[in-house]
Tab-separated table of C-alpha atoms and ligand atoms in Angstrom:
chain	number	residue	atom	x	y	z
A	1	MET	CA	42.564	-40.496	32.166
A	2	VAL	CA	45.210	-39.840	35.074
A	3	GLY	CA	48.435	-41.465	34.518
A	4	PRO	CA	51.181	-42.219	36.689
A	5	SER	CA	53.435	-39.082	35.905
A	6	ASP	CA	50.538	-36.764	37.125
A	7	ILE	CA	50.146	-38.374	39.711
A	8	LYS	CA	53.843	-38.477	40.886
A	9	SER	CA	54.136	-34.602	39.963
A	10	HIS	CA	50.496	-33.876	41.975
A	11	ALA	CA	52.747	-36.103	44.733
A	12	LEU	CA	55.551	-33.571	44.632
A	13	SER	CA	53.436	-30.435	44.724
A	14	LEU	CA	52.049	-32.022	47.821
A	15	GLY	CA	55.281	-31.837	49.916
A	16	PHE	CA	56.081	-36.239	49.060
A	17	ASP	CA	59.865	-36.087	47.867
A	18	ARG	CA	59.011	-39.409	45.852
A	19	CYS	CA	56.057	-41.240	44.460
A	20	GLY	CA	56.165	-44.502	42.642
A	21	ILE	CA	53.820	-47.095	41.705
A	22	ALA	CA	53.717	-50.421	43.079
A	23	PRO	CA	51.509	-53.665	42.012
A	24	VAL	CA	49.809	-55.507	44.345
A	25	GLY	CA	51.585	-58.658	44.756
A	26	PRO	CA	52.267	-61.282	45.363
A	27	PHE	CA	55.860	-60.186	46.187
A	28	PRO	CA	58.648	-63.236	47.828
A	29	GLU	CA	59.598	-60.746	50.400
A	30	LEU	CA	56.521	-61.350	51.893
A	31	ALA	CA	57.095	-64.828	53.373
A	32	PHE	CA	59.452	-63.472	55.338
A	33	PHE	CA	56.819	-62.153	57.666
A	34	ASP	CA	55.594	-65.664	59.111
A	35	GLN	CA	59.007	-66.891	59.665
A	36	TRP	CA	59.892	-63.445	61.470
A	37	LEU	CA	56.950	-63.961	63.627
A	38	ARG	CA	57.706	-67.780	64.285
A	39	ARG	CA	61.115	-66.526	65.676
A	40	GLY	CA	59.489	-64.524	68.178
A	41	TYR	CA	61.175	-61.179	67.087
A	42	ALA	CA	57.957	-59.440	67.426
A	43	GLY	CA	57.657	-59.493	70.606
A	44	THR	CA	54.951	-58.235	72.088
A	45	MET	CA	53.770	-56.591	69.256
A	46	SER	CA	50.703	-58.715	68.674
A	47	TYR	CA	48.716	-56.392	66.256
A	48	LEU	CA	51.694	-57.594	63.861
A	49	GLY	CA	50.257	-61.269	64.542
A	50	ARG	CA	46.723	-60.555	64.263
A	51	SER	CA	47.255	-58.893	60.785
A	52	ALA	CA	49.279	-61.760	59.526
A	53	SER	CA	47.143	-63.197	56.862
A	54	LYS	CA	46.720	-59.743	55.328
A	55	ARG	CA	50.282	-58.385	55.353
A	56	ARG	CA	51.570	-61.328	53.700
A	57	ASP	CA	48.997	-60.664	50.675
A	58	LEU	CA	47.565	-57.519	50.397
A	59	ARG	CA	44.565	-58.730	48.234
A	60	VAL	CA	43.463	-60.776	51.488
A	61	ALA	CA	42.415	-57.366	52.982
A	62	GLU	CA	41.898	-55.391	49.725
A	63	PRO	CA	40.442	-57.541	46.986
A	64	ASP	CA	39.678	-54.827	44.756
A	65	ALA	CA	43.202	-53.103	45.130
A	66	ARG	CA	45.215	-52.803	41.765
A	67	SER	CA	47.954	-50.402	42.279
A	68	VAL	CA	49.573	-49.310	45.322
A	69	ILE	CA	51.002	-45.527	45.174
A	70	VAL	CA	54.066	-45.215	47.592
A	71	THR	CA	55.358	-41.652	48.875
A	72	ALA	CA	58.564	-40.825	50.658
A	73	THR	CA	58.789	-37.827	52.737
A	74	VAL	CA	62.548	-36.897	53.794
A	75	TYR	CA	62.563	-35.997	57.724
A	76	ASN	CA	66.112	-35.511	58.045
A	77	THR	CA	67.106	-32.252	59.290
A	78	ASP	CA	70.540	-30.208	59.154
A	79	ARG	CA	71.449	-31.106	62.902
A	80	PRO	CA	74.201	-33.474	64.463
A	81	HIS	CA	73.733	-37.279	64.274
A	82	ALA	CA	73.045	-39.154	67.661
A	83	VAL	CA	76.820	-40.880	66.659
A	84	ASP	CA	78.257	-37.693	66.379
A	85	THR	CA	78.176	-36.206	69.944
A	86	GLY	CA	79.280	-38.782	72.420
A	87	ASP	CA	78.375	-36.980	75.401
A	88	PRO	CA	76.897	-39.756	77.665
A	89	THR	CA	75.080	-37.066	79.457
A	90	ARG	CA	72.982	-35.723	76.262
A	91	ALA	CA	69.686	-37.124	76.003
A	92	VAL	CA	69.121	-39.070	72.358
A	93	ILE	CA	65.893	-38.966	70.790
A	94	SER	CA	65.378	-40.098	66.970
A	95	ARG	CA	65.246	-37.723	64.821
A	96	TYR	CA	61.836	-38.818	63.544
A	97	ALA	CA	60.362	-37.959	66.839
A	98	TRP	CA	61.551	-33.908	66.974
A	99	GLY	CA	58.779	-32.828	65.266
A	100	ASP	CA	55.497	-33.382	64.449
A	101	ASP	CA	53.623	-36.706	64.206
A	102	TYR	CA	54.271	-38.324	60.864
A	103	HIS	CA	51.241	-40.291	60.897
A	104	VAL	CA	49.005	-36.800	61.218
A	105	ILE	CA	51.310	-35.120	58.530
A	106	VAL	CA	51.624	-37.580	55.706
A	107	ARG	CA	48.145	-38.776	56.297
A	108	GLN	CA	46.802	-35.439	55.457
A	109	ARG	CA	49.069	-35.370	52.393
A	110	LEU	CA	47.815	-38.860	51.367
A	111	ASP	CA	44.465	-37.582	51.864
A	112	ALA	CA	45.089	-34.608	49.587
A	113	LEU	CA	46.155	-36.893	47.012
A	114	ALA	CA	43.715	-39.244	47.089
A	115	GLU	CA	41.114	-35.973	46.901
A	116	TRP	CA	42.971	-35.058	43.695
A	117	LEU	CA	43.174	-38.653	42.333
A	118	HIS	CA	38.969	-38.708	42.670
A	119	ARG	CA	38.546	-35.377	40.951
A	120	ALA	CA	41.053	-35.989	38.448
A	121	SER	CA	39.773	-39.519	37.095
A	122	ARG	CA	36.278	-38.156	36.466
A	123	GLY	CA	34.722	-41.278	37.842
A	124	PRO	CA	34.220	-43.351	41.005
A	125	VAL	CA	38.084	-44.632	42.279
A	126	TYR	CA	38.363	-46.700	45.177
A	127	THR	CA	41.335	-45.315	47.556
A	128	ARG	CA	42.140	-46.116	51.043
A	129	ALA	CA	45.692	-44.067	52.615
A	130	TYR	CA	48.169	-45.841	55.386
A	131	VAL	CA	50.917	-44.277	57.045
A	132	ASP	CA	51.947	-46.877	59.542
A	133	THR	CA	48.474	-47.919	60.336
A	134	GLY	CA	47.272	-51.022	58.410
A	135	PRO	CA	48.000	-54.181	57.519
A	136	ILE	CA	50.621	-53.784	54.683
A	137	GLN	CA	54.701	-53.842	54.655
A	138	GLU	CA	54.739	-50.622	53.462
A	139	ARG	CA	59.074	-51.017	52.885
A	140	VAL	CA	58.188	-53.634	50.418
A	141	PHE	CA	55.884	-51.972	48.431
A	142	ALA	CA	58.134	-48.986	48.470
A	143	GLN	CA	60.886	-51.117	47.056
A	144	TYR	CA	58.195	-52.398	44.080
A	145	ALA	CA	57.580	-49.003	43.541
A	146	GLY	CA	61.165	-48.364	42.698
A	147	ILE	CA	61.752	-45.892	45.612
A	148	GLY	CA	64.622	-47.675	46.704
A	149	TRP	CA	65.797	-51.022	48.326
A	150	ILE	CA	65.497	-52.586	51.831
A	151	GLY	CA	68.873	-52.401	53.097
A	152	LYS	CA	70.784	-54.824	55.388
A	153	ASN	CA	69.133	-52.226	58.432
A	154	SER	CA	66.276	-53.129	57.177
A	155	CYS	CA	65.230	-49.758	56.107
A	156	LEU	CA	64.251	-48.807	52.712
A	157	ILE	CA	67.245	-47.034	50.817
A	158	ASP	CA	66.858	-44.224	48.291
A	159	PRO	CA	69.833	-44.051	46.265
A	160	GLU	CA	69.906	-40.182	46.250
A	161	LEU	CA	68.130	-39.299	49.322
A	162	GLY	CA	69.073	-41.806	51.700
A	163	SER	CA	67.115	-43.620	54.304
A	164	TRP	CA	65.511	-40.727	56.440
A	165	LEU	CA	62.452	-41.446	54.896
A	166	PHE	CA	58.663	-41.735	56.104
A	167	LEU	CA	56.406	-43.887	53.847
A	168	GLY	CA	52.851	-43.967	52.975
A	169	CYS	CA	50.903	-45.772	50.647
A	170	LEU	CA	47.711	-44.954	48.968
A	171	ILE	CA	45.885	-48.339	47.436
A	172	THR	CA	43.727	-47.911	44.443
A	173	ASP	CA	41.638	-49.934	42.281
A	174	LEU	CA	43.122	-48.148	39.269
A	175	ASP	CA	45.216	-50.362	37.052
A	176	LEU	CA	48.371	-48.135	36.971
A	177	PRO	CA	51.739	-49.478	35.415
A	178	ALA	CA	54.256	-50.080	38.190
A	179	ASP	CA	57.587	-48.715	38.263
A	180	ALA	CA	60.848	-51.003	38.204
A	181	PRO	CA	61.986	-52.432	41.360
A	182	GLY	CA	64.612	-50.468	43.645
A	183	THR	CA	67.883	-52.806	43.370
A	184	ASP	CA	69.779	-53.610	46.412
A	185	GLN	CA	73.044	-51.417	46.556
A	186	CYS	CA	74.299	-52.296	49.866
A	187	GLY	CA	77.114	-55.011	48.453
A	188	GLU	CA	79.641	-56.181	50.809
A	189	CYS	CA	78.950	-53.455	53.641
A	190	THR	CA	78.098	-54.799	57.029
A	191	ALA	CA	78.462	-51.092	59.274
A	192	CYS	CA	75.002	-51.612	60.219
A	193	LEU	CA	75.276	-55.464	61.490
A	194	SER	CA	78.303	-54.019	63.732
A	195	ALA	CA	76.988	-51.039	64.714
A	196	CYS	CA	74.042	-52.218	66.218
A	197	PRO	CA	74.778	-51.982	70.253
A	198	THR	CA	72.313	-54.813	70.757
A	199	SER	CA	73.384	-57.139	67.680
A	200	ALA	CA	69.475	-56.419	66.837
A	201	ILE	CA	70.349	-57.101	63.532
A	202	VAL	CA	70.801	-60.647	63.497
A	203	ALA	CA	70.863	-61.039	59.765
A	204	PRO	CA	70.833	-58.837	56.836
A	205	ALA	CA	67.288	-57.655	56.589
A	206	THR	CA	66.501	-59.358	60.135
A	207	ILE	CA	65.592	-57.514	62.679
A	208	ASP	CA	64.912	-59.276	65.900
A	209	ALA	CA	62.627	-56.095	67.658
A	210	THR	CA	62.879	-57.712	71.115
A	211	ARG	CA	66.703	-56.238	70.932
A	212	CYS	CA	66.573	-53.251	68.858
A	213	ILE	CA	66.297	-50.135	71.133
A	214	SER	CA	63.826	-48.664	69.068
A	215	TYR	CA	61.448	-51.522	70.440
A	216	LEU	CA	62.759	-51.639	74.170
A	217	THR	CA	62.363	-47.409	74.334
A	218	ILE	CA	59.217	-47.002	72.555
A	219	GLU	CA	57.191	-50.471	71.938
A	220	LEU	CA	58.098	-52.822	75.627
A	221	LYS	CA	55.767	-51.750	78.171
A	222	LYS	CA	57.697	-53.300	80.858
A	223	ALA	CA	61.205	-52.873	82.088
A	224	PRO	CA	63.782	-53.923	79.287
A	225	ALA	CA	65.987	-56.833	80.624
A	226	VAL	CA	68.834	-56.079	82.344
A	227	GLU	CA	71.476	-57.467	80.298
A	228	LEU	CA	70.337	-54.833	77.458
A	229	ARG	CA	70.017	-51.693	79.496
A	230	PRO	CA	73.627	-50.712	79.194
A	231	SER	CA	73.765	-51.147	75.347
A	232	MET	CA	70.921	-48.698	75.314
A	233	GLY	CA	73.269	-45.791	76.421
A	234	ALA	CA	71.522	-42.419	76.487
A	235	LEU	CA	69.263	-43.290	73.886
A	236	VAL	CA	65.860	-42.365	75.739
A	237	TYR	CA	63.334	-42.543	72.447
A	238	GLY	CA	63.759	-44.737	69.539
A	239	CYS	CA	67.575	-45.537	67.726
A	240	ASP	CA	69.132	-44.396	64.825
A	241	ILE	CA	72.548	-46.112	64.940
A	242	CYS	CA	72.026	-48.108	62.301
A	243	GLN	CA	71.152	-45.493	59.836
A	244	ASP	CA	73.670	-43.296	61.206
A	245	VAL	CA	76.758	-45.426	60.379
A	246	CYS	CA	75.153	-46.036	56.859
A	247	PRO	CA	77.193	-44.685	54.292
A	248	TRP	CA	74.300	-44.122	51.501
A	249	ASN	CA	73.198	-41.146	54.387
A	250	ARG	CA	76.413	-39.697	54.396
A	251	ARG	CA	75.113	-37.329	51.500
A	252	ALA	CA	71.441	-37.918	52.745
A	253	ALA	CA	68.615	-35.554	51.675
A	254	ILE	CA	67.718	-32.810	54.101
A	255	SER	CA	64.558	-31.136	54.269
A	256	ASP	CA	63.659	-27.335	56.288
A	257	ALA	CA	60.116	-28.209	56.453
A	258	PRO	CA	59.282	-26.844	59.774
A	259	GLU	CA	57.283	-29.893	60.924
A	260	TRP	CA	60.350	-31.991	61.185
A	261	LEU	CA	62.409	-29.457	62.803
A	262	PRO	CA	63.309	-29.930	66.611
A	263	ARG	CA	60.259	-28.496	68.792
A	264	ASP	CA	62.016	-26.824	71.763
A	265	GLY	CA	65.557	-27.787	71.510
A	266	ILE	CA	64.393	-31.398	71.954
A	267	ASP	CA	67.249	-32.816	70.189
A	268	ASP	CA	70.088	-30.859	72.262
A	269	ARG	CA	68.997	-31.232	76.172
A	270	ASP	CA	70.762	-33.125	78.468
A	271	LEU	CA	69.174	-36.246	80.968
A	272	ALA	CA	69.107	-34.098	84.065
A	273	TRP	CA	66.835	-31.498	81.916
A	274	TRP	CA	64.529	-34.010	81.109
A	275	TRP	CA	64.093	-35.726	84.173
A	276	ARG	CA	63.614	-31.968	86.345
A	277	LEU	CA	60.362	-31.788	84.136
A	278	SER	CA	57.043	-32.484	85.543
A	279	ASP	CA	54.830	-35.014	84.301
A	280	ASP	CA	52.573	-32.465	83.151
A	281	GLU	CA	55.710	-30.437	81.543
A	282	MET	CA	56.809	-33.550	79.907
A	283	ALA	CA	53.542	-34.090	78.395
A	284	SER	CA	53.085	-30.674	76.997
A	285	LEU	CA	56.423	-30.866	75.318
A	286	ILE	CA	55.782	-34.248	73.425
A	287	GLU	CA	52.409	-33.266	72.484
A	288	GLY	CA	51.684	-33.843	68.928
A	289	THR	CA	55.377	-35.624	68.482
A	290	PRO	CA	55.413	-39.024	67.525
A	291	MET	CA	56.839	-39.560	71.068
A	292	THR	CA	53.518	-39.603	72.534
A	293	ARG	CA	53.339	-43.379	71.703
A	294	ALA	CA	55.674	-43.661	74.275
A	295	GLY	CA	54.015	-41.665	77.015
A	296	VAL	CA	55.392	-39.615	80.314
A	297	VAL	CA	55.562	-43.139	81.898
A	298	LEU	CA	57.771	-44.607	79.377
A	299	LEU	CA	59.994	-42.192	78.945
A	300	ARG	CA	60.807	-41.708	82.569
A	301	ARG	CA	61.854	-45.356	82.337
A	302	ASN	CA	64.068	-44.620	79.546
A	303	LEU	CA	65.679	-41.904	81.155
A	304	ALA	CA	66.431	-43.412	84.389
A	305	ILE	CA	68.027	-46.182	82.367
A	306	ALA	CA	70.142	-43.309	80.825
A	307	ILE	CA	70.894	-41.445	83.675
A	308	GLY	CA	72.325	-45.145	85.118
A	309	ASN	CA	74.338	-45.427	82.053
A	310	ALA	CA	76.072	-42.169	82.399
A	311	ALA	CA	77.281	-43.667	85.885
A	312	GLY	CA	80.900	-42.121	86.598
A	313	THR	CA	79.469	-38.474	85.233
A	314	LEU	CA	76.251	-38.163	86.633
A	315	SER	CA	75.200	-39.280	90.121
A	316	CYS	CA	72.315	-40.028	92.037
A	317	ASP	CA	71.903	-35.979	92.697
A	318	VAL	CA	69.640	-35.996	89.682
A	319	PHE	CA	67.120	-38.194	91.069
A	320	ASP	CA	67.442	-36.373	94.351
A	321	GLN	CA	67.287	-32.734	93.420
A	322	ALA	CA	65.017	-33.084	90.912
A	323	GLY	CA	62.350	-30.379	91.884
A	324	HIS	CA	58.831	-29.956	93.637
A	325	LEU	CA	56.678	-30.560	90.989
A	326	PRO	CA	54.887	-33.469	90.373
A	327	ARG	CA	56.339	-36.405	88.996
A	328	ASP	CA	53.998	-39.483	89.565
A	329	SER	CA	54.835	-41.288	87.010
A	330	VAL	CA	58.343	-41.935	89.458
A	331	ARG	CA	55.843	-44.198	91.581
A	332	ASP	CA	55.102	-46.279	88.672
A	333	PRO	CA	56.523	-49.646	89.375
A	334	VAL	CA	58.612	-49.905	86.069
A	335	VAL	CA	59.792	-46.863	86.735
A	336	ALA	CA	60.316	-47.163	90.214
A	337	GLU	CA	62.540	-50.709	89.376
A	338	CYS	CA	64.614	-48.761	86.871
A	339	VAL	CA	65.516	-46.037	89.178
A	340	ALA	CA	66.474	-48.802	91.580
A	341	TRP	CA	68.774	-50.003	88.970
A	342	ALA	CA	70.034	-46.575	87.909
A	343	ARG	CA	70.954	-45.645	91.746
A	344	GLU	CA	72.642	-49.136	92.108
A	345	ARG	CA	75.070	-47.937	88.932
A	346	MET	CA	75.605	-45.128	90.271
A	347	GLY	CA	76.684	-46.132	94.001
A	348	GLY	CA	73.715	-46.212	95.952
A	349	THR	CA	71.306	-43.427	97.263
A	350	ASN	CA	73.699	-40.855	98.305
A	351	GLY	CA	74.643	-39.804	95.028
A	352	ALA	CA	78.668	-40.686	95.176
A	353	PRO	CA	79.660	-43.334	92.547
A	354	ALA	CA	80.209	-47.108	94.367
A	355	HIS	CA	83.922	-46.581	94.290
A	356	ARG	CA	84.462	-43.335	95.699
A	357	ARG	CA	81.898	-43.967	98.210
A	358	THR	CA	83.754	-46.847	99.898
A	359	ALA	CA	86.902	-44.737	99.657
A	360	ALA	CA	85.256	-41.852	101.651
A	361	PRO	CA	85.498	-41.573	105.528
B	401	B12	C1	56.877	-52.745	63.792
B	401	B12	C2	57.550	-51.608	63.280
B	401	B12	C3	58.866	-51.162	64.057
B	401	B12	C4	59.254	-52.016	64.857
B	401	B12	C5	60.430	-53.645	63.735
B	401	B12	C6	61.119	-52.991	63.093
B	401	B12	C7	61.464	-53.744	61.720
B	401	B12	N1	62.448	-53.935	61.209
B	401	B12	O1	60.862	-55.030	61.508
B	401	B12	C8	60.577	-51.446	65.535
B	401	B12	C9	59.551	-51.171	66.652
B	401	B12	C10	61.833	-52.250	65.921
B	401	B12	C11	60.668	-50.372	64.494
B	401	B12	C12	62.050	-49.652	64.643
B	401	B12	C13	61.840	-48.370	63.533
B	401	B12	N2	60.951	-48.092	62.939
B	401	B12	CO1	59.405	-48.964	62.159
B	401	B12	N3	57.925	-49.921	61.760
B	401	B12	C14	57.144	-50.809	61.616
B	401	B12	C15	56.000	-51.409	61.341
B	401	B12	C16	54.878	-50.753	61.688
B	401	B12	C17	55.592	-52.862	60.894
B	401	B12	C18	57.069	-53.316	60.070
B	401	B12	C19	57.160	-54.446	60.571
B	401	B12	O2	55.818	-55.030	60.078
B	401	B12	N4	58.195	-55.590	60.705
B	401	B12	C20	58.264	-56.649	60.443
B	401	B12	C21	59.069	-56.958	59.509
B	401	B12	C22	59.319	-58.714	59.266
B	401	B12	O3	58.856	-56.486	58.157
B	401	B12	P1	59.047	-55.511	56.938
B	401	B12	O4	60.115	-54.496	57.918
B	401	B12	O5	58.154	-54.585	56.465
B	401	B12	O6	60.385	-56.085	56.560
B	401	B12	C23	59.940	-56.674	55.208
B	401	B12	C24	61.441	-56.684	54.288
B	401	B12	O7	62.529	-56.415	54.568
B	401	B12	C25	61.347	-58.089	54.006
B	401	B12	N5	62.708	-58.374	53.277
B	401	B12	C26	63.047	-58.246	51.801
B	401	B12	N6	63.960	-58.068	51.441
B	401	B12	C27	64.627	-59.050	52.238
B	401	B12	C28	65.852	-59.569	52.066
B	401	B12	C29	66.175	-60.840	53.388
B	401	B12	C30	67.426	-61.149	52.994
B	401	B12	C31	65.131	-60.995	54.099
B	401	B12	C32	65.539	-61.552	55.255
B	401	B12	C33	64.024	-59.869	54.593
B	401	B12	C34	63.432	-59.304	53.398
B	401	B12	O8	60.716	-59.062	54.805
B	401	B12	C35	59.595	-58.005	55.435
B	401	B12	C36	58.310	-58.825	54.450
B	401	B12	O9	58.033	-59.991	55.285
B	401	B12	C37	56.504	-49.974	59.611
B	401	B12	C38	55.116	-49.559	58.778
B	401	B12	C39	54.966	-51.065	58.210
B	401	B12	N7	53.133	-50.613	58.181
B	401	B12	O10	55.527	-51.125	57.386
B	401	B12	C40	57.430	-49.464	60.969
B	401	B12	C41	58.311	-48.418	59.696
B	401	B12	C42	59.146	-49.842	58.940
B	401	B12	N8	59.533	-47.925	60.752
B	401	B12	C43	59.718	-46.873	60.268
B	401	B12	C44	61.041	-46.127	61.218
B	401	B12	C45	61.444	-44.807	60.752
B	401	B12	C46	61.583	-46.679	62.144
B	401	B12	C47	62.821	-46.426	62.815
B	401	B12	C48	63.866	-45.607	62.281
B	401	B12	C49	62.255	-45.451	64.044
B	401	B12	C50	63.465	-44.919	65.204
B	401	B12	N9	64.286	-44.222	64.673
B	401	B12	O11	63.758	-45.764	66.198
B	401	B12	C51	63.286	-47.884	63.441
B	401	B12	C52	64.369	-48.593	62.449
B	401	B12	C53	64.397	-49.653	62.903
B	401	B12	C54	65.073	-50.710	62.186
B	401	B12	N10	66.147	-50.661	61.621
B	401	B12	O12	63.973	-51.114	61.400
B	401	B12	C55	59.851	-46.503	58.607
B	401	B12	C56	60.693	-46.860	58.194
B	401	B12	C57	61.073	-45.923	56.682
B	401	B12	C58	62.328	-46.918	55.768
B	401	B12	N11	63.039	-45.662	55.478
B	401	B12	O13	62.432	-47.574	56.408
B	401	B12	C59	58.225	-47.561	58.805
B	401	B12	C60	58.038	-47.643	57.194
B	401	B12	C61	57.045	-46.419	59.038
B	401	B12	C62	56.442	-45.585	58.121
B	401	B12	N12	55.294	-45.240	57.570
B	401	B12	O14	57.495	-44.372	57.868
B	401	B12	N13	59.959	-50.337	63.766
């Protein structure tokens, strides 16, 4: 009979950094999900509402499930953090998006774990793997699998590894002994609440996604509200600020796995460099990374806002001297509106900031 320690050691041998076992519930934290939806915090992520009955109780979706094997994978690399650079012209992309798409990599490892479990159990075993993709609140299960606790920034924090973790769940009908749940160690700290530029962390462990820069740059398909744009700074894909400032990440684990390393210096390019890319060049640069979720049009939109936010340092020349390669995405109405907004901030169409333009002859 396969036991939890065999499962955990096999998980580590497959490249996971942590593995724990959670019961299937019920968990009091899941009741919060409906409240969160009712407050409108999901914004346009309507798939969350559609699967609410399953998310609030895993046993609705998975009546035969008896245990959830939860994995965590460190994706942090030895590269500077967004908050440390302070350069408004450098495009900031979330660390999680620099390398290969975690949905693929973590899923492959979960599938390998499931395959091993089938072989090791010497009998029929039900398994189902999820990485972000299923109606399951992965952070809650990670907490009940003893991997860590849900912090005030709502991220799962492992006391030794930090929070730069991808979570994955393998649901099974094996009745495995569960680990002791992780305990809250945020204490009095409110660094994440204070640092969030859009005040999206409205209360501890409560994110109004409609204000979260991660949502605004990845999930929202329209143009972000004008009043939120200045707070988006140079963030062009996702946001790490609430994790960058977390004291538990000061000594966060670092992975040297090639799959999470930035591709083609993707973490260290300036906004003008990104803007000059043709649509095809941009598409091939982001291929296979999580950034395909936004795609070229939304990235172009985010770049336009970030360029506008660098007014005073960058001028409209960035838009006007973009080169000859096709940029059909610029004609998209949402992108066009954000470019117009950025030009306005930079002082019109001739490239000079407004105060200088009026002073010139
Ligand atoms: C939708 C989603 C988002 C949305 C909404 C995020 C949010 N905080 O709700 C957006 C697009 C904003 C987002 C952003 C990010 N995401 Co995301 N996202 C998800 C997804 C698909 C569902 C999360 C969800 O349902 N949110 C709604 C809330 C209500 O549910 P919840 O987050 O599970 O929260 C539960 C607990 O926090 C609980 N709770 C527990 N204790 C307490 C205590 C109190 C007092 C309260 C009030 C509540 C509470 O309430 C909820 C359950 O009812 C999950 C994958 C999954 N299936 O779980 C990934 C996931 C959470 N995301 C992940 C990542 C990496 C990110 C980003 C870091 C990406 C980036 N750099 O831009 C940011 C982090 C922003 C942040 N601070 O959360 C990882 C998180 C890993 C980790 N260490 O926690 C996940 C688990 C994906 C994965 N498989 O690894 N994400």
